[in-house]
Short mmCIF file of C-alpha atoms and ligand atoms in Angstrom, two decimals:
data_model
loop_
_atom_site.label_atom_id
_atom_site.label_comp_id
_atom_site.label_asym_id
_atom_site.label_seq_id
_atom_site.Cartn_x
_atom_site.Cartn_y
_atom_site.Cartn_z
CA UNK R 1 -24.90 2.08 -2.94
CA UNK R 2 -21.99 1.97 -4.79
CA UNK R 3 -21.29 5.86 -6.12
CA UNK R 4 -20.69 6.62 -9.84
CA UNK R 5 -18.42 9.00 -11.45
CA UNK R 6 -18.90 10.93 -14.93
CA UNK R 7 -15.83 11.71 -16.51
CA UNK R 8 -15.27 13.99 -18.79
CA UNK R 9 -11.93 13.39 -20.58
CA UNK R 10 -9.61 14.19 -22.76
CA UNK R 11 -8.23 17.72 -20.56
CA UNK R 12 -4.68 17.73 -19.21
CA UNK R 13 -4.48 17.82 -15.16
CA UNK R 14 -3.26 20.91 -13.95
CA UNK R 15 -2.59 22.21 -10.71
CA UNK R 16 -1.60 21.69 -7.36
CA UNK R 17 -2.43 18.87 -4.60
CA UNK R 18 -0.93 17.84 -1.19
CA UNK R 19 -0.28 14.06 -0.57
CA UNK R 20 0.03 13.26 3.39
CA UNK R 21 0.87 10.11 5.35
CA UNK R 22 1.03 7.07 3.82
CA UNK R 23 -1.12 4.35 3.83
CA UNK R 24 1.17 1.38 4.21
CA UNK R 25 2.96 3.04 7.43
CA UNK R 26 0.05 4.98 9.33
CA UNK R 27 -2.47 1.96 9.67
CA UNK R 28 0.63 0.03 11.39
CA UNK R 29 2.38 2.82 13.66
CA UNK R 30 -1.25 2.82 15.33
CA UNK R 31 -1.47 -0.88 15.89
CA UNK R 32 2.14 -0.30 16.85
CA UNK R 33 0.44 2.64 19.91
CA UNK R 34 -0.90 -0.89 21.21
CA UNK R 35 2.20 -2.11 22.76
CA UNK R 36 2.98 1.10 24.52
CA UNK R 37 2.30 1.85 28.30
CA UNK R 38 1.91 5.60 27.30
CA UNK R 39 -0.51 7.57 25.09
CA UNK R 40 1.26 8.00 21.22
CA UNK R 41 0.75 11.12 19.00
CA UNK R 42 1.02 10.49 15.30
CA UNK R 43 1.00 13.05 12.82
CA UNK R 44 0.11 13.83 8.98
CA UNK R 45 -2.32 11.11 9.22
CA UNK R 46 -4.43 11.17 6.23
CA UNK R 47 -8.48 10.79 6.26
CA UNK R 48 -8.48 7.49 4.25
CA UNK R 49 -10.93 4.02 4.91
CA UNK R 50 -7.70 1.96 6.72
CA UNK R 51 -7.14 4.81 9.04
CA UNK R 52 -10.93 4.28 10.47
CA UNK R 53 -11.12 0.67 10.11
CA UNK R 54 -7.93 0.54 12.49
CA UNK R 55 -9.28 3.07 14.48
CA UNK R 56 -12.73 1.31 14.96
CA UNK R 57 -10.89 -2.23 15.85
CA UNK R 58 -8.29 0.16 17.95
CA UNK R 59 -10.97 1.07 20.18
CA UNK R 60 -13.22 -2.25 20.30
CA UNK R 61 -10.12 -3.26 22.17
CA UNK R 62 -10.25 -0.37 24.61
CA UNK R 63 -7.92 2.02 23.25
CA UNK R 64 -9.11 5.90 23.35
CA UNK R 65 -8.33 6.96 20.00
CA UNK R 66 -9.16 10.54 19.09
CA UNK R 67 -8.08 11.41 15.64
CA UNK R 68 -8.53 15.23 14.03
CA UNK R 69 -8.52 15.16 9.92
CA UNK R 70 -8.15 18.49 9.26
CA UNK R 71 -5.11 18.99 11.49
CA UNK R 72 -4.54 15.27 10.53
CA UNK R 73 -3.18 14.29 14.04
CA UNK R 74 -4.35 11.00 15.71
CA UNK R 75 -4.11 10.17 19.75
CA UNK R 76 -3.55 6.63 20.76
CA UNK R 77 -4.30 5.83 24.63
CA UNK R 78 -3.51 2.26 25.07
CA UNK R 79 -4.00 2.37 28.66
CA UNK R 80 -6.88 0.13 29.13
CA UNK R 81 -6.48 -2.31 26.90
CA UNK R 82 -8.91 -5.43 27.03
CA UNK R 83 -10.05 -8.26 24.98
CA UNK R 84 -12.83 -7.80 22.49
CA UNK R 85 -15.78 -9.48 21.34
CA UNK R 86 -15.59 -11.49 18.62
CA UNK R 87 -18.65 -10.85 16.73
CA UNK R 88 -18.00 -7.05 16.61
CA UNK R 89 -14.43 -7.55 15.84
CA UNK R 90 -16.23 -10.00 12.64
CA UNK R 91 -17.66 -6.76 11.44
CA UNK R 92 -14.76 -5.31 10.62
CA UNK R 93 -13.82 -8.90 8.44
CA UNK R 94 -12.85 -8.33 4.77
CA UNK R 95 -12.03 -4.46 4.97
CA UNK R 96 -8.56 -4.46 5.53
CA UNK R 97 -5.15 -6.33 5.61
CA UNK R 98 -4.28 -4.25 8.77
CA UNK R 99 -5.76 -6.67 11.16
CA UNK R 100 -3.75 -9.91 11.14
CA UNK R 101 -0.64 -7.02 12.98
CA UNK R 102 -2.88 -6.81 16.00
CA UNK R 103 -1.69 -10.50 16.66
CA UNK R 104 2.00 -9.67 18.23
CA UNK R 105 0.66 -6.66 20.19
CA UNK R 106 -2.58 -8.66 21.50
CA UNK R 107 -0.59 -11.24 22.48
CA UNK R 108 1.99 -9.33 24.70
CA UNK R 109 -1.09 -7.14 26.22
CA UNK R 110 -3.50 -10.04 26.94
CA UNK R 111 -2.01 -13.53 26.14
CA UNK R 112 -4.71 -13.77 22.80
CA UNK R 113 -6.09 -12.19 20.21
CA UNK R 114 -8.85 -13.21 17.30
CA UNK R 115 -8.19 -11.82 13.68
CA UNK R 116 -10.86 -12.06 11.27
CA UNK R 117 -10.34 -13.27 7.41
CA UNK R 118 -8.76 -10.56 6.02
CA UNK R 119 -9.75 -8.43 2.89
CA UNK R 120 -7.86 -6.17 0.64
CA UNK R 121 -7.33 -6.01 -2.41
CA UNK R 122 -7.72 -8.91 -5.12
CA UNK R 123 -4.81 -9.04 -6.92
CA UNK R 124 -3.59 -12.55 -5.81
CA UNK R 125 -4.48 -14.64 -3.51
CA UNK R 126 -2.42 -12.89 -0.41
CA UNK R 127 -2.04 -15.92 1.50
CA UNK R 128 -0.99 -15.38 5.41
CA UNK R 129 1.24 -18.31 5.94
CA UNK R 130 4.20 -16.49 6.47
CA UNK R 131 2.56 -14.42 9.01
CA UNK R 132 1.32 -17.19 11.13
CA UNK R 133 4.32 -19.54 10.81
CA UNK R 134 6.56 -16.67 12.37
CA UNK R 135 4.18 -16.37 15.02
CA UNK R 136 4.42 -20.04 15.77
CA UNK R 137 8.27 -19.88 16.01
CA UNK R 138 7.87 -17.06 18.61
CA UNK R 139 5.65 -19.65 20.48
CA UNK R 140 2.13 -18.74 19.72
CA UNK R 141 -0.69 -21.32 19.33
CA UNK R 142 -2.43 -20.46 16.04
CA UNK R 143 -5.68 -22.08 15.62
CA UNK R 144 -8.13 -21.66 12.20
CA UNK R 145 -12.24 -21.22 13.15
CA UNK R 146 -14.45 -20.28 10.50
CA UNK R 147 -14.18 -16.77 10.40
CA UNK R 148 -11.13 -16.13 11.15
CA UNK R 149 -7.64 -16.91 13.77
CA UNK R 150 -7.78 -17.46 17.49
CA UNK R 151 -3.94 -16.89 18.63
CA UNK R 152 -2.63 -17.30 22.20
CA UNK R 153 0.45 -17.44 24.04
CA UNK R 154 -0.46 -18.24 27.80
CA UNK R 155 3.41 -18.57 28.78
CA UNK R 156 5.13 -15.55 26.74
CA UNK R 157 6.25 -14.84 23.43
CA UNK R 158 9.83 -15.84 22.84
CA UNK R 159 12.84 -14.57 20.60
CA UNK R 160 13.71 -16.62 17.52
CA UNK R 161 15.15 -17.36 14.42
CA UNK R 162 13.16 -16.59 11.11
CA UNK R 163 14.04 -16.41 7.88
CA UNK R 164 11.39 -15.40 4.68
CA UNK R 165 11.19 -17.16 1.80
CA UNK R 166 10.29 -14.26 0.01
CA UNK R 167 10.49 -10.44 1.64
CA UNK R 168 7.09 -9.88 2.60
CA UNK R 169 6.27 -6.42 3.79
CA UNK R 170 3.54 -7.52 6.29
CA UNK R 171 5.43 -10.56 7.67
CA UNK R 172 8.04 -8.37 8.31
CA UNK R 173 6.00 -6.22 10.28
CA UNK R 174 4.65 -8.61 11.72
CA UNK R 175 7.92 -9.89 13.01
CA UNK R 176 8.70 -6.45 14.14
CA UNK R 177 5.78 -5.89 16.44
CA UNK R 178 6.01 -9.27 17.95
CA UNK R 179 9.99 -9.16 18.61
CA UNK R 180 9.85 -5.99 20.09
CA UNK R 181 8.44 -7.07 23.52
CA UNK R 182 9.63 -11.16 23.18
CA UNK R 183 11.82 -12.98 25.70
CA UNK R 184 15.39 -12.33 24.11
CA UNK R 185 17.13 -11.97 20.86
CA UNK R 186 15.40 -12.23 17.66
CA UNK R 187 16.95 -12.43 14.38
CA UNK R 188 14.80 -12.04 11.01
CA UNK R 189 16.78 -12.81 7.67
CA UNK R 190 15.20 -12.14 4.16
CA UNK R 191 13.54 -9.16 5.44
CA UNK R 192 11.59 -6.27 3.62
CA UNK R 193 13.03 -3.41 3.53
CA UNK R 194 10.30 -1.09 2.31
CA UNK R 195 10.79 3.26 3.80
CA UNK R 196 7.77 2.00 5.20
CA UNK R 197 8.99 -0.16 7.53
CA UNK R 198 12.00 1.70 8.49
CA UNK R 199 9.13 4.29 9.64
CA UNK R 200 8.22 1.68 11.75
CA UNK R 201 11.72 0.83 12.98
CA UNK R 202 11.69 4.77 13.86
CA UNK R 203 8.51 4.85 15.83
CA UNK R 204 9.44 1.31 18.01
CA UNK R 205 12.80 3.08 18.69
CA UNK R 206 11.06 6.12 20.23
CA UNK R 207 8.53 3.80 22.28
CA UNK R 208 11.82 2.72 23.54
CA UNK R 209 12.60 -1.13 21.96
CA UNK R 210 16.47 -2.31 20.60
CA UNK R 211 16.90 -3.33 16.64
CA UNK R 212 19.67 -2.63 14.17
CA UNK R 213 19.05 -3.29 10.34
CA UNK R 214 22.19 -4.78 8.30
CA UNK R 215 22.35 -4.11 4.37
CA UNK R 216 21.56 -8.04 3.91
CA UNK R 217 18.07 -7.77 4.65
CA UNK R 218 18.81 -9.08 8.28
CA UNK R 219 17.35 -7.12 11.30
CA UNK R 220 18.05 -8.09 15.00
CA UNK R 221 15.94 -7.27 17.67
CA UNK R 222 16.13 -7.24 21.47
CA UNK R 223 12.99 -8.16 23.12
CA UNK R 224 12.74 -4.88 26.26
CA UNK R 225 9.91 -5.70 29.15
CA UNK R 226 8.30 -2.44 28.58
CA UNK R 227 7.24 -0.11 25.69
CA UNK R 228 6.22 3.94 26.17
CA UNK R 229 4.13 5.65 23.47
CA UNK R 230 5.88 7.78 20.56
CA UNK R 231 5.47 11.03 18.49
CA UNK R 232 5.70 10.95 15.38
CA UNK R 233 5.14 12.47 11.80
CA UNK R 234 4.36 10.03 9.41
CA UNK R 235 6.38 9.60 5.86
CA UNK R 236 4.50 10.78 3.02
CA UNK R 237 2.75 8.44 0.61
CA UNK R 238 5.06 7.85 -2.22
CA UNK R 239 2.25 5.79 -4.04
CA UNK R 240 -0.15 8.43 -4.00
CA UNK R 241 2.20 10.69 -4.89
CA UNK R 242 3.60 8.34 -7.98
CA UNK R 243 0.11 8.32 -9.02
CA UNK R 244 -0.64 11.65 -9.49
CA UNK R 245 2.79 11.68 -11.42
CA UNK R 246 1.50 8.90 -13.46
CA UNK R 247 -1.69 10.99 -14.09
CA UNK R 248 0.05 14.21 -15.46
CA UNK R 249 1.62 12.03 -17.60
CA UNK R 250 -1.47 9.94 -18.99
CA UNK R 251 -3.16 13.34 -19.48
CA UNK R 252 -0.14 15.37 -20.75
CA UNK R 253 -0.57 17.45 -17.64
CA UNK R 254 0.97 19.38 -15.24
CA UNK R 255 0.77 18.73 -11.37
CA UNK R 256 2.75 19.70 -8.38
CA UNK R 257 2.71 16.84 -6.24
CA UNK R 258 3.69 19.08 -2.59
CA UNK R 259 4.69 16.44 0.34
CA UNK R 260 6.17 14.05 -2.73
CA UNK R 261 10.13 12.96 -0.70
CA UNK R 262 12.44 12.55 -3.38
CA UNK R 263 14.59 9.68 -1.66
CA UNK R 264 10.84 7.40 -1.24
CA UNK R 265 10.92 7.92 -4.90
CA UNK R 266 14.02 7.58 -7.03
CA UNK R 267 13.23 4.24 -8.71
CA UNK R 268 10.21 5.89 -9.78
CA UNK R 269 11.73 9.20 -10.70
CA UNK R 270 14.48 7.48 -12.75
CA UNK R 271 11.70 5.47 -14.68
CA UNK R 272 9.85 8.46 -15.22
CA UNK R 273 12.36 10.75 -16.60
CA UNK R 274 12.98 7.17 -19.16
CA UNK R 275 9.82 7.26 -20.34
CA UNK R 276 10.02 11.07 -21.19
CA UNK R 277 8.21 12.81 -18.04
CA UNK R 278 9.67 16.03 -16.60
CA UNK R 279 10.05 16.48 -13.14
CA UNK R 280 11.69 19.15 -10.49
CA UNK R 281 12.35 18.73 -7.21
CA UNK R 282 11.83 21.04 -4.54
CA UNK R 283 11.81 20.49 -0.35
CA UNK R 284 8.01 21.54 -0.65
CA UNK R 285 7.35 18.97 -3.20
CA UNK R 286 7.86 17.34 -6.76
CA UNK R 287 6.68 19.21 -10.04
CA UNK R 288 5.30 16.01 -12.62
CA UNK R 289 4.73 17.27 -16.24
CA UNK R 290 4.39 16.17 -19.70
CA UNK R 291 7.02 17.91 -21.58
CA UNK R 292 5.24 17.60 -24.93
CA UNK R 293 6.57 15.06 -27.53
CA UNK R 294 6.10 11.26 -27.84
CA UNK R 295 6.67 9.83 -24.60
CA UNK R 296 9.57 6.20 -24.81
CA UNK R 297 8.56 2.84 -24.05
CA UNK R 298 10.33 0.79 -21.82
CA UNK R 299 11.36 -2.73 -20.49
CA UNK R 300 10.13 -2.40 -16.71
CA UNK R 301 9.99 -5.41 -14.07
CA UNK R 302 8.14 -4.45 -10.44
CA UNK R 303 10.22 -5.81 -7.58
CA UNK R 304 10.56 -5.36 -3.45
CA UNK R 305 12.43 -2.37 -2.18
CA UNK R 306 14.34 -0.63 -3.56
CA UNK R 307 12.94 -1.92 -7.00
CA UNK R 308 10.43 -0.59 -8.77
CA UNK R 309 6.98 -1.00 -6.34
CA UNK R 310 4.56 -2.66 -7.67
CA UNK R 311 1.73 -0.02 -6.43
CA UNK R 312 3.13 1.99 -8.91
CA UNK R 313 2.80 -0.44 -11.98
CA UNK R 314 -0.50 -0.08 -12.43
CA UNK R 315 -1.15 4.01 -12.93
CA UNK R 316 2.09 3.91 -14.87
CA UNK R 317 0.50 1.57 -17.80
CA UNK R 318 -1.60 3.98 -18.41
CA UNK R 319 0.61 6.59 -19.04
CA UNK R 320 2.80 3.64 -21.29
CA UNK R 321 -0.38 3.16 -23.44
CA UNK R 322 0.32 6.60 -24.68
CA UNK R 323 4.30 5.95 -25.37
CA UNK R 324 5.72 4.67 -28.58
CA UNK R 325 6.54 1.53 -29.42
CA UNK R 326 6.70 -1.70 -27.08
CA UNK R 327 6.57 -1.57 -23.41
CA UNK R 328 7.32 -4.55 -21.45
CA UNK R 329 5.93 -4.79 -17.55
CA UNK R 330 6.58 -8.04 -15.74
CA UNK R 331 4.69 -7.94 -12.12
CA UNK R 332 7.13 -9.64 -9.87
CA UNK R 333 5.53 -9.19 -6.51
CA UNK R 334 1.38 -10.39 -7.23
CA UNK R 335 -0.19 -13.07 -9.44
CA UNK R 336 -2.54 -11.13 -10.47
CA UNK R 337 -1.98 -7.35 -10.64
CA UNK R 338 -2.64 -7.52 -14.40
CA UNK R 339 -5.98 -8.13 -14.22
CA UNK R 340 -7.17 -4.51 -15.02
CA UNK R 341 -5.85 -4.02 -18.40
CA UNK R 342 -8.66 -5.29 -19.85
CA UNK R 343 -10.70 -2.34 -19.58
CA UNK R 344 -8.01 -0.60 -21.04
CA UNK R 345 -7.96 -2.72 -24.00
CA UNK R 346 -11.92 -2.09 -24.41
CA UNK R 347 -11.13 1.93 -24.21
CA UNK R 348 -8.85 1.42 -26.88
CA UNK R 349 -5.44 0.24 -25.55
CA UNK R 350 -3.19 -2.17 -27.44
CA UNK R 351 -2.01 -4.44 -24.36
CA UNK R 352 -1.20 -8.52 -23.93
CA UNK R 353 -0.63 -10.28 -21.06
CA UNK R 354 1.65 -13.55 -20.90
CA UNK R 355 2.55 -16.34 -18.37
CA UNK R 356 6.17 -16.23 -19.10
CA UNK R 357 8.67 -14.45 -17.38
CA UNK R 358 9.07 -11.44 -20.21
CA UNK R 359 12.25 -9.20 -19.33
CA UNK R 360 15.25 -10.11 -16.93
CA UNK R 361 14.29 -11.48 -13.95
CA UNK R 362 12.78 -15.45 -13.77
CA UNK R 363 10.22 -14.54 -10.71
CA UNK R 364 7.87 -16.83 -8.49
CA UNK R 365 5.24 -17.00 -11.15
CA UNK R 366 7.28 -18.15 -14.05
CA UNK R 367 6.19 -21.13 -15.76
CA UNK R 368 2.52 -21.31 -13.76
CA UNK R 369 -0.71 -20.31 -15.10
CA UNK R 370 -0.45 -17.14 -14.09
CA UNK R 371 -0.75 -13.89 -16.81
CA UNK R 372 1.91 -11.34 -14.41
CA UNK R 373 3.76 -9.67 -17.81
CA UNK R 374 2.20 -7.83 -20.50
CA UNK R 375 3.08 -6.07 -23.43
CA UNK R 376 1.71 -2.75 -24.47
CA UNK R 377 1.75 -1.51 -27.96
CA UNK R 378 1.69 2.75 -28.35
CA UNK R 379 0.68 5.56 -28.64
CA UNK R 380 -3.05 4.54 -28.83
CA UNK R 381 -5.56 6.91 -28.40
CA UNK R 382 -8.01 6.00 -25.59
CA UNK R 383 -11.95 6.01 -25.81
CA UNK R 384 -14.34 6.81 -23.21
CA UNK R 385 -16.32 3.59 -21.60
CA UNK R 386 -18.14 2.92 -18.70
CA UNK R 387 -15.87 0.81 -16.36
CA UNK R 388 -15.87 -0.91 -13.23
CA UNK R 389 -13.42 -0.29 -10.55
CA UNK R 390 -11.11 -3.70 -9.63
CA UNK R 391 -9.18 -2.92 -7.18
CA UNK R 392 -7.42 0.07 -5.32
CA UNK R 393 -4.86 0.66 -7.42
CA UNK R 394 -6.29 -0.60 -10.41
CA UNK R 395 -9.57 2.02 -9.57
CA UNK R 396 -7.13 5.04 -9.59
CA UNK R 397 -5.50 3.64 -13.01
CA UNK R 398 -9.20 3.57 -14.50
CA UNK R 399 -9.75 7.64 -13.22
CA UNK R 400 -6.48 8.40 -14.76
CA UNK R 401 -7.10 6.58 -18.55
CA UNK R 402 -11.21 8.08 -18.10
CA UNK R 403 -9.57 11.54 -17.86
CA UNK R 404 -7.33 11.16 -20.64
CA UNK R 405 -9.42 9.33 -23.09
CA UNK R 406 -11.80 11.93 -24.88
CA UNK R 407 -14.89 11.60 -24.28
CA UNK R 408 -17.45 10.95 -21.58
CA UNK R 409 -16.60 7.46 -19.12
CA UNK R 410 -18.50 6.38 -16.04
CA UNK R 411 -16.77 4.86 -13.33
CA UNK R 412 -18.21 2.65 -11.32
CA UNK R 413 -17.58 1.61 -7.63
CA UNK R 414 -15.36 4.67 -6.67
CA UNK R 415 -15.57 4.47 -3.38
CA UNK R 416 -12.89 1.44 -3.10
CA UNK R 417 -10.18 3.98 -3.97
CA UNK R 418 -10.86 6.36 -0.82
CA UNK R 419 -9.08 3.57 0.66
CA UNK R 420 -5.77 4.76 -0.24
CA UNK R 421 -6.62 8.10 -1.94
CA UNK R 422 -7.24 11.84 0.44
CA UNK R 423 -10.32 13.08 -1.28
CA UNK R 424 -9.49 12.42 -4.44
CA UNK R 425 -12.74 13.94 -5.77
CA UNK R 426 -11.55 17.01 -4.17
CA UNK R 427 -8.09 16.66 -5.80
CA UNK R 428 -9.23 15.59 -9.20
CA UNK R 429 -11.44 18.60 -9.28
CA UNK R 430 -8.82 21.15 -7.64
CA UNK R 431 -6.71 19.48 -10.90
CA UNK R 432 -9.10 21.10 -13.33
CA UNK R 433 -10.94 18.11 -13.57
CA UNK R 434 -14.58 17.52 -15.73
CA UNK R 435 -15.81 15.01 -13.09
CA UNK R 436 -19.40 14.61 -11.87
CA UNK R 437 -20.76 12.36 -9.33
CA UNK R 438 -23.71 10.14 -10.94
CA UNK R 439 -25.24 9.57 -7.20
N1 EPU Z 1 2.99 -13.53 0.72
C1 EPU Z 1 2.88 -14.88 0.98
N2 EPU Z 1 2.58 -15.28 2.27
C2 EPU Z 1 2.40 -14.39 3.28
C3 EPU Z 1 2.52 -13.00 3.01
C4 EPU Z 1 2.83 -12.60 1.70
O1 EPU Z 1 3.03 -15.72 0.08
O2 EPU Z 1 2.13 -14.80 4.42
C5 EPU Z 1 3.27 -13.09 -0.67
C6 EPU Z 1 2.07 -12.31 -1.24
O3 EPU Z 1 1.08 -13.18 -1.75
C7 EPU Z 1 2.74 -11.47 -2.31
C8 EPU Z 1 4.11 -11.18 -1.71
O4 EPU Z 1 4.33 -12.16 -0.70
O5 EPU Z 1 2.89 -12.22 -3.49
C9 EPU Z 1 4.27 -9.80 -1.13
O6 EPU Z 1 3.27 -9.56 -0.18
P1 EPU Z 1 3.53 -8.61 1.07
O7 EPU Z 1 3.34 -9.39 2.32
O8 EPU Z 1 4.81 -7.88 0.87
O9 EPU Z 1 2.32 -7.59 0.93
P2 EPU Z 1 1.39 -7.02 2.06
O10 EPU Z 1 2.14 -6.71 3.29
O11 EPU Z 1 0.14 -7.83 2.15
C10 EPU Z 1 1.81 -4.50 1.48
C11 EPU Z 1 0.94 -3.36 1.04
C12 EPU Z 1 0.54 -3.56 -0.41
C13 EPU Z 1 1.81 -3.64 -1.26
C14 EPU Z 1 2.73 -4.75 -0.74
C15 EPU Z 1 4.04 -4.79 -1.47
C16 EPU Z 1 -0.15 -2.76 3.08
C17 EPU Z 1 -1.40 -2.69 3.86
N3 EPU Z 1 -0.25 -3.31 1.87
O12 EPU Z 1 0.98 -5.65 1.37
O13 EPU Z 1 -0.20 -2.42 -0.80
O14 EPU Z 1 1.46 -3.89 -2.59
O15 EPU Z 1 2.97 -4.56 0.67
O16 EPU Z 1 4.72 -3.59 -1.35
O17 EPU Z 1 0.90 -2.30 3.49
C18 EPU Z 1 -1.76 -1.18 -1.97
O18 EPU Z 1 -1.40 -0.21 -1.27
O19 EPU Z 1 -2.54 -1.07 -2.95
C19 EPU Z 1 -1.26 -2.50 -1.64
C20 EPU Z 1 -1.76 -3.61 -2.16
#
């Protein structure tokens, strides 16, 4: 059953919390364990959903995984690595992007692999084309069945020539973890270049494979013969921590964010201190606060590395619905990441969304049907309402405008955001939060 939460807003957020690993690296240095002949180690691994659906699909394919949350450590043995059945890799279907990265690794340990339809969050349609075309051009058969991909590659995986059309964080890793182990040189132009994924260049360097990464976007790899494990401590989560930022803000709050890593973060810092937040920096952490005062609009456009992310765009409205005068967000890098200001609007926010390309950039989406800019019109006080929880990102974005609108909201569907979010209910309430679970 879906769990509700009671909100009781209209209190700033004060206090402390800890962010740890971060979701868009840990999931992928533990698929990247796979290609290793040697147990890995992998630390400040944080107890979120993606961390146990890898885990579970981990150890369907015979890896002994043995992960500790409180010390947040995870072991990776990949030595007995062995095909798994289909229908219990199917169970895992449509809770996670993570799975379609198993396909490099599965294919250098046993020739195949099958990834299920992928899930994820709904805030475009996410195509994989990119993914599976690059495996193609390292020589892999990709064949569509109902449920999901069958992949093999019965005489080796092969070094190549790819280039993106667009910098895609997960083809790039993708192209990572398949080049790693392939027959020869490799060269991948139009790259992502997210800290993310230089966390994963760091942890394939310790299991031992070649790459260099050029300021173009291009990386080159050298396909080695044999991979050993790694240990390593994973970068913190710089959306998490951008969120709680986002949250002192929205609240006119107070919160020291400890684990926040200044150099993940100084788009965001630099648009936070624009719109008026206060911040100090510290090697234990950042310090977010509200420094009283009308907070500034501002013209903002979300973009890949090192632009402004667009997992940040959606807390950060919140906070802009309480800024004066126009704010202008045009989301770059989904379709349809806008989607969730209409529960805003019902609690009171002053916010349209347009299919034009509103600020510098002319982006992908331009001149389609799709609503990727919007305007917001502030300071607008926000009501309480009951509200349903859209997406990841999104869900965190409706906890933040529940707890600053006055009044009592019920959230619905919570549980989607422990897929990115530590215990947030332990957070929010460590934050001097009025929440209450409903069930
Ligand atoms: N795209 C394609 N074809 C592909 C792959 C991507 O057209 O084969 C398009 C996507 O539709 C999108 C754009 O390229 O418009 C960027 O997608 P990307 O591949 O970079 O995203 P991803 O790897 O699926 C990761 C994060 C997202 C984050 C994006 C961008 C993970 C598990 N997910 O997704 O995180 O928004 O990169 O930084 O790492 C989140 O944490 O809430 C989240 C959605």
């Amino acid at each position: 059953m879906e769990r509700i939460l009671r909100v009781n807003g209209g209190k700033p957020l004060t206090g402390e919390i800890t962010v740890r690993g971060a979701k868009n690296f840990v999931p992928k240095a533990m698929v990247a364990s796979l290609l290793g002949t040697q147990p890995s180690v992998l630390s400040n691994v944080p107890r979120i959903r993606d961390v146990d659906v890898v885990s579970e699909l981990l150890t369907l394919h015979g890896v002994r995984v043995n992960y500790d949350p409180g010390a947040g450590t995870i072991t990776l043995d990949p030595s007995n690595v062995e095909s798994a059945h289909v229908a219990d890799i199917d169970a895992l279907a449509g809770s996670s992007r993570i799975p379609i990265l198993f396909c490099g690794p599965l294919l250098h340990r046993l020739g195949e692999a099958f990834i299920p339809d992928l899930g994820g969050c709904n805030i475009g349609g996410r195509p994989i084309d990119f993914h599976l075309d690059t495996l193609r051009r390292f020589g892999a058969e990709v064949t569509r069945t109902e449920t999901g991909t069958h992949i093999s590659a019965k005489n080796g995986l092969k070094g190549t020539k790819i280039h993106l059309p667009y910098p895609s964080v997960g083809a790039t890793e993708q192209t990572l973890l398949t080049a790693v182990m392939a027959e020869g040189l490799t060269e991948l132009s139009g790259a992502a270049i997210e800290p993310e994924i230089m966390d994963l260049i760091n942890v394939l360097q310790k299991m031992g494979a070649i790459m260099s990464v050029d300021t173009d976007r291009t990386i080159r790899i050298e396909g080695v013969k044999e991979l050993s494990g790694f240990r390593h401590t994973s970068l913190p989560d710089r959306i998490e921590a951008a969120s709680w930022a986002s949250a002192a803000l929205a609240t006119k709050g107070d919160i020291f964010v400890r684990g926040a890593h200044q150099p993940d973060m100084t788009t965001f810092l630099n648009t936070y201190r624009k719109v008026g937040g206060a911040f100090d920096i510290s090697d234990e952490g950042i310090h977010f606060w509200h420094p009283g005062g009308e907070l500034n609009s501002i013209v903002l456009e979300t973009n890949v590395h090192p632009g402004f992310m667009t997992d940040w765009q959606q807390p950060l409205v919140v906070a802009l619905t309480q800024a004066r005068g126009l704010s202008i967000m045009h989301e770059t890098v989904y379709e349809d990441r806008l989607g969730f200001t209409s529960a805003l609007k019902e609690m009171g926010a002053n916010i349209q969304t347009y299919r034009e390309c509103l600020g510098g950039l002319q982006c992908r989406f331009g001149q389609r049907n799709y609503r990727h800019s919007a305007v917001i019109s502030g300071p607008t006080p926000l009501r309480a309402a009951d509200i349903t929880v859209p997406d990841l990102r999104g869900g965190f974005s409706y906890l933040i405008a529940a707890l600053a609108a006055e009044g009592t909201s019920r959230v619905y569907g919570i549980d989607v955001i422990s897929r990115g979010y530590e215990h947030f209910l332990s957070k929010l309430r460590a934050l001097n939060a009025d929440v209450e679970l409903e069930n």
